[in-house]
Short mmCIF file of C-alpha atoms in Angstrom, two decimals:
data_model
loop_
_atom_site.label_atom_id
_atom_site.label_comp_id
_atom_site.label_asym_id
_atom_site.label_seq_id
_atom_site.Cartn_x
_atom_site.Cartn_y
_atom_site.Cartn_z
CA MET A 1 -61.20 141.45 215.33
CA SER A 2 -58.39 144.04 215.56
CA THR A 3 -56.03 144.52 218.54
CA TRP A 4 -57.66 148.10 218.84
CA THR A 5 -61.18 146.57 219.11
CA LYS A 6 -59.96 144.07 221.87
CA LEU A 7 -58.30 146.58 223.86
CA ARG A 8 -61.38 148.74 223.64
CA ASP A 9 -63.38 145.84 224.93
CA LYS A 10 -61.25 145.36 227.54
CA ALA A 11 -61.25 148.93 228.76
CA LEU A 12 -64.78 148.99 228.61
CA ARG A 13 -65.25 145.84 230.82
CA ARG A 14 -62.86 147.20 233.49
CA ILE A 15 -64.85 150.48 233.61
CA VAL A 16 -68.06 148.67 234.21
CA THR A 17 -66.54 146.38 236.67
CA LEU A 18 -64.95 149.41 238.62
CA LEU A 19 -68.39 151.01 238.61
CA GLY A 20 -69.91 147.89 240.27
CA LEU A 21 -72.11 147.04 237.42
CA GLY A 22 -70.77 143.89 236.80
CA LYS A 23 -72.35 141.28 234.27
CA GLY A 24 -75.57 142.04 232.90
CA SER A 25 -75.70 145.67 234.09
CA ALA A 26 -77.43 144.13 237.34
CA SER A 27 -75.78 142.56 240.38
CA ALA A 28 -76.68 138.95 241.38
CA THR A 29 -79.55 139.55 243.73
CA PRO A 30 -81.51 136.90 245.14
CA ALA A 31 -84.12 135.42 243.18
CA ALA A 32 -87.43 137.28 243.46
CA GLY A 33 -89.41 135.73 246.25
CA GLU A 34 -86.21 134.12 248.00
CA PRO A 35 -86.47 134.20 251.68
CA SER A 36 -84.02 136.69 253.55
CA SER A 37 -82.63 134.23 255.54
CA VAL A 38 -81.22 132.05 252.69
CA SER A 39 -77.61 132.87 252.01
CA ALA A 40 -77.38 133.38 248.12
CA ILE A 41 -74.18 132.96 246.19
CA SER A 42 -73.41 136.26 244.63
CA LEU A 43 -71.76 136.32 241.21
CA ALA A 44 -71.59 140.01 240.82
CA GLY A 45 -67.85 141.45 240.40
CA LEU A 46 -66.00 138.23 239.58
CA ALA A 47 -63.48 138.47 237.04
CA VAL A 48 -64.26 136.37 234.16
CA PRO A 49 -62.43 135.90 230.77
CA GLU A 50 -62.86 137.52 227.49
CA TRP A 51 -64.95 135.97 225.11
CA ASP A 52 -62.16 135.21 222.94
CA LYS A 53 -60.54 133.22 225.67
CA CYS A 54 -63.54 130.74 225.56
CA THR A 55 -61.47 128.50 223.20
CA ARG A 56 -61.86 124.77 224.22
CA ALA A 57 -65.05 123.23 225.09
CA SER A 58 -66.15 119.68 225.02
CA CYS A 59 -69.98 119.60 225.38
CA TRP A 60 -71.00 115.96 224.56
CA GLY A 61 -69.82 112.65 225.86
CA GLY A 62 -71.06 109.32 225.62
CA THR A 63 -72.59 107.51 222.44
CA ASN A 64 -74.07 109.83 219.93
CA ALA A 65 -73.89 112.72 222.37
CA SER A 66 -76.04 111.07 225.08
CA VAL A 67 -73.81 112.92 227.66
CA ARG A 68 -74.92 116.57 227.80
CA ILE A 69 -72.61 118.77 229.71
CA MET A 70 -74.91 121.65 228.71
CA ASN A 71 -77.68 120.47 230.89
CA CYS A 72 -75.55 120.77 234.14
CA LEU A 73 -77.61 123.74 235.33
CA SER A 74 -80.70 121.25 235.61
CA PRO A 75 -82.01 121.09 239.17
CA LYS A 76 -82.77 117.38 238.03
CA MET A 77 -79.03 116.43 237.68
CA PRO A 78 -77.74 115.28 240.83
CA ASP A 79 -74.87 117.36 242.44
CA SER A 80 -72.49 114.63 242.30
CA VAL A 81 -73.23 114.02 238.48
CA PHE A 82 -72.74 117.64 237.96
CA LYS A 83 -69.39 117.64 239.71
CA GLU A 84 -68.32 114.44 237.49
CA ARG A 85 -69.30 116.23 234.54
CA VAL A 86 -67.08 119.40 235.28
CA ALA A 87 -64.29 117.15 236.17
CA TRP A 88 -64.66 115.40 233.01
CA THR A 89 -64.86 118.55 231.07
CA LYS A 90 -61.46 119.85 232.54
CA ALA A 91 -59.68 116.43 232.23
CA ARG A 92 -60.19 117.03 228.46
CA GLY A 93 -58.32 119.81 228.45
CA ALA A 94 -61.17 122.21 227.96
CA ASN A 95 -61.15 125.87 229.57
CA THR A 96 -64.89 126.59 228.92
CA ILE A 97 -68.22 125.24 229.68
CA HIS A 98 -71.47 125.89 227.74
CA LEU A 99 -74.71 125.70 229.87
CA PHE A 100 -78.43 126.19 229.33
CA LEU A 101 -80.88 128.09 231.20
CA VAL A 102 -84.01 127.12 229.37
CA ASN A 103 -84.21 123.53 228.09
CA LYS A 104 -87.67 121.80 227.66
CA GLY A 105 -86.72 118.58 225.88
CA ASP A 106 -83.01 118.60 224.80
CA GLY A 107 -81.38 115.45 226.37
CA GLU A 108 -80.69 113.88 229.79
CA TYR A 109 -81.98 115.88 232.67
CA SER A 110 -84.00 118.52 230.24
CA GLY A 111 -87.43 120.04 231.60
CA TYR A 112 -86.10 122.98 233.50
CA SER A 113 -85.67 126.79 233.52
CA PRO A 114 -84.90 129.50 236.07
CA TRP A 115 -88.97 129.44 236.80
CA GLY A 116 -88.64 125.86 238.10
CA VAL A 117 -88.66 122.07 236.98
CA GLY A 118 -91.46 121.74 234.11
CA LYS A 119 -91.80 125.50 234.03
CA LYS A 120 -91.59 127.57 230.67
CA PRO A 121 -90.30 131.07 230.71
CA ASN A 122 -92.90 133.80 231.92
CA ALA A 123 -92.95 137.23 233.07
CA GLY A 124 -93.31 136.50 236.61
CA GLU A 125 -90.73 135.70 239.34
CA THR A 126 -88.19 132.94 238.76
CA ASP A 127 -88.19 130.04 241.27
CA ALA A 128 -85.95 130.54 244.17
CA ALA A 129 -84.84 126.89 244.77
CA THR A 130 -83.93 126.63 241.05
CA VAL A 131 -81.97 129.73 240.76
CA ARG A 132 -79.94 128.99 243.70
CA THR A 133 -78.82 125.60 242.38
CA MET A 134 -78.14 127.54 239.00
CA ARG A 135 -75.95 130.19 240.95
CA GLU A 136 -74.10 127.79 243.06
CA ARG A 137 -73.41 125.76 240.07
CA LEU A 138 -72.09 128.64 237.91
CA TYR A 139 -69.89 129.69 240.93
CA TYR A 140 -68.47 126.25 241.19
CA CYS A 141 -67.74 126.19 237.46
CA HIS A 142 -66.08 129.65 237.83
CA LYS A 143 -63.97 128.44 240.95
CA GLN A 144 -62.73 125.37 238.94
CA GLY A 145 -61.18 127.62 236.28
CA LEU A 146 -63.76 127.33 233.79
CA ALA A 147 -64.75 130.21 231.41
CA VAL A 148 -68.74 130.19 231.12
CA VAL A 149 -70.77 130.63 228.02
CA ILE A 150 -74.50 131.04 228.77
CA TRP A 151 -77.17 129.66 226.28
CA LEU A 152 -80.55 131.19 226.80
CA GLN A 153 -82.56 128.44 225.12
CA ALA A 154 -82.11 124.96 223.90
CA ASP A 155 -83.66 123.29 221.02
CA ASP A 156 -86.42 120.58 221.15
CA SER A 157 -88.31 123.34 223.01
CA ALA A 158 -90.15 125.14 220.83
CA ASP A 159 -93.45 126.22 223.06
CA TRP A 160 -90.56 127.36 225.74
CA ALA A 161 -88.44 129.16 223.18
CA ARG A 162 -91.73 131.02 221.92
CA ALA A 163 -92.83 131.80 225.39
CA LEU A 164 -89.66 133.54 226.07
CA ALA A 165 -89.55 135.46 222.70
CA SER A 166 -93.15 136.63 223.33
CA ASN A 167 -92.24 138.51 226.57
CA ALA A 168 -88.39 138.71 225.94
CA ASP A 169 -87.50 141.86 227.70
CA ARG A 170 -89.25 140.72 230.69
CA CYS A 171 -88.04 137.33 230.74
CA VAL A 172 -84.53 138.36 230.17
CA ALA A 173 -84.75 140.64 233.07
CA ARG A 174 -85.95 138.13 235.32
CA ILE A 175 -83.02 136.10 234.62
CA VAL A 176 -80.47 139.05 235.03
CA GLU A 177 -82.22 139.85 238.28
CA ALA A 178 -81.61 136.39 239.58
CA GLY A 179 -77.82 136.84 238.82
CA LEU A 180 -77.58 134.19 236.05
CA PHE A 181 -75.54 136.07 233.73
CA GLY A 182 -72.74 136.94 236.51
CA VAL A 183 -70.15 134.76 235.29
CA ALA A 184 -70.92 134.65 231.66
CA SER A 185 -68.18 135.51 229.15
CA THR A 186 -70.81 135.54 226.21
CA VAL A 187 -74.46 134.82 225.99
CA VAL A 188 -75.83 132.83 223.33
CA ALA A 189 -79.49 133.53 222.18
CA GLY A 190 -80.57 129.96 221.53
CA LEU A 191 -79.38 126.40 220.14
CA GLU A 192 -80.38 126.16 216.73
CA MET A 193 -82.36 129.35 216.68
CA ASP A 194 -83.92 128.92 213.23
CA GLU A 195 -85.61 125.71 214.34
CA TYR A 196 -88.23 127.52 216.55
CA TRP A 197 -87.86 131.19 215.77
CA ASN A 198 -88.42 133.55 213.02
CA ALA A 199 -86.89 136.91 212.61
CA THR A 200 -89.04 138.92 214.73
CA HIS A 201 -88.56 136.31 217.85
CA ALA A 202 -84.84 136.01 217.09
CA ARG A 203 -84.70 139.73 217.07
CA ALA A 204 -86.50 140.38 220.25
CA VAL A 205 -84.43 137.94 221.93
CA VAL A 206 -81.07 139.44 220.98
CA SER A 207 -82.46 143.01 221.65
CA ALA A 208 -83.65 141.87 225.24
CA ILE A 209 -80.12 140.31 225.95
CA ARG A 210 -78.32 143.55 224.85
CA ALA A 211 -80.66 145.69 226.91
CA HIS A 212 -79.43 143.82 230.06
CA TYR A 213 -75.81 142.55 229.21
CA HIS A 214 -73.05 144.77 227.83
CA TYR A 215 -70.81 142.23 226.34
CA LYS A 216 -70.64 139.80 223.28
CA VAL A 217 -73.88 138.17 221.92
CA GLY A 218 -74.04 135.06 220.08
CA THR A 219 -76.23 133.42 217.43
CA HIS A 220 -76.43 129.46 216.40
CA HIS A 221 -78.48 127.87 213.73
CA THR A 222 -78.89 124.26 212.08
CA GLY A 223 -76.47 122.81 210.31
CA GLY A 224 -74.54 124.94 207.73
CA LYS A 225 -76.99 127.94 208.25
CA THR A 226 -76.02 131.78 209.30
CA THR A 227 -79.56 132.88 209.30
CA PHE A 228 -79.64 135.66 212.12
CA ALA A 229 -75.95 135.95 212.28
CA SER A 230 -76.05 139.56 211.47
CA LEU A 231 -78.06 139.97 214.81
CA GLY A 232 -75.04 138.71 216.80
CA ASP A 233 -71.76 139.70 217.80
CA ILE A 234 -70.24 136.00 217.24
CA LEU A 235 -71.35 133.09 215.09
CA PHE A 236 -71.48 129.73 217.05
CA TYR A 237 -71.39 127.33 213.87
CA GLN A 238 -72.52 123.93 213.27
CA VAL A 239 -72.46 121.19 210.58
CA GLU A 240 -73.76 117.89 210.10
CA PRO A 241 -71.59 115.07 211.72
CA GLY A 242 -69.10 113.19 209.30
CA ARG A 243 -67.38 115.85 207.88
CA SER A 244 -63.67 115.38 206.88
CA ALA A 245 -60.84 117.68 208.66
CA ALA A 246 -60.38 119.41 205.12
CA GLN A 247 -64.36 119.84 205.02
CA ILE A 248 -64.28 121.24 208.29
CA LYS A 249 -61.43 123.89 207.29
CA ALA A 250 -63.44 124.78 204.33
CA ASP A 251 -66.67 124.90 206.34
CA THR A 252 -64.93 127.35 208.77
CA LYS A 253 -63.76 129.73 205.99
CA ALA A 254 -67.33 129.72 204.65
CA ALA A 255 -68.60 130.71 208.12
CA LEU A 256 -66.05 133.41 208.48
CA LYS A 257 -67.39 135.14 205.26
CA THR A 258 -70.30 136.50 207.61
CA GLY A 259 -67.77 138.96 209.11
CA LYS A 260 -68.40 137.45 212.83
CA PRO A 261 -65.66 135.60 215.08
CA VAL A 262 -66.45 132.05 214.59
CA ASN A 263 -66.98 129.57 217.18
CA PHE A 264 -67.18 125.87 215.45
CA PHE A 265 -69.33 124.68 218.34
CA GLU A 266 -70.46 121.34 216.75
CA LEU A 267 -68.53 119.42 214.37
CA ALA A 268 -69.45 116.23 215.60
CA ARG A 269 -71.41 114.32 218.24
CA GLY A 270 -68.72 113.91 220.81
CA PRO A 271 -65.02 114.66 221.60
CA ALA A 272 -63.26 115.39 217.87
CA ARG A 273 -59.87 116.67 218.59
CA ASP A 274 -58.54 116.28 215.02
CA LEU A 275 -61.77 118.04 213.58
CA CYS A 276 -61.14 120.97 216.26
CA GLU A 277 -57.67 121.60 215.14
CA ALA A 278 -58.70 121.74 211.65
CA ALA A 279 -61.21 124.31 212.62
CA PHE A 280 -58.72 126.23 214.80
CA SER A 281 -56.30 126.12 211.62
CA ALA A 282 -58.78 127.78 209.49
CA GLY A 283 -59.49 130.69 211.54
CA ALA A 284 -62.09 129.69 214.24
CA PHE A 285 -61.36 131.13 217.58
CA GLY A 286 -63.34 128.41 219.48
CA VAL A 287 -64.64 124.75 219.51
CA GLY A 288 -67.30 122.84 221.07
CA ASN A 289 -66.22 119.27 220.60
CA TRP A 290 -62.65 119.26 222.17
#
């Protein structure tokens, strides 16, 4: 990406902030149906890092990715565990945290969305208590100095993903009304999008994000795929585990041929600093296994 483009994006972001539009073209209003007596965490107008400053994340720990940092917005995760996960992220030297909004079955504490625990996306009102928890945790991550990348949809959640895609504009509008894009440096449409969406689904969801969010949109696919890369601004890339540093360098260069900035988001099933450094050396701007 050229220096001129970066300066243009920064200027546009500054103008939007000065106009009071904040992230997602909507202020962080309370969730629909939230009692007026409840004091809501407002995320509107907070200064957030540019997309290309979201360089180092560590999204998985434990054995075979058993610890899922991306599920930290789940109301099923106790607050004490959430804060431990944030502390672990920072202790690894990460400057970014990636978080799911909709996750039916991907890993620990899954089974949540802004519509509530066990609730799939729909055109109706989001759940006030769930949204409050999510907003408070987003604010906490921001105050801890972490950039936030929001992932709209997890994998292992095909029926929920299709429910989202079938009414994408209304669902994304509800998410924005709830203030959940407020500190997002980037919004990614979904994890392994080609696992559960066809081209029509993917296009609908990306278009809906663009209608409500004025910064970079990401795409992500199963290992080695770039199926929907043309729809997004950033390619979040993944390969099957077991690759060498030399292979990761070659993979990065191949991904960059899409013409998109590459975040080598998943190159192992846990922290892999040497492989992340290989991806950086080949031109990736970000990684997810720091």
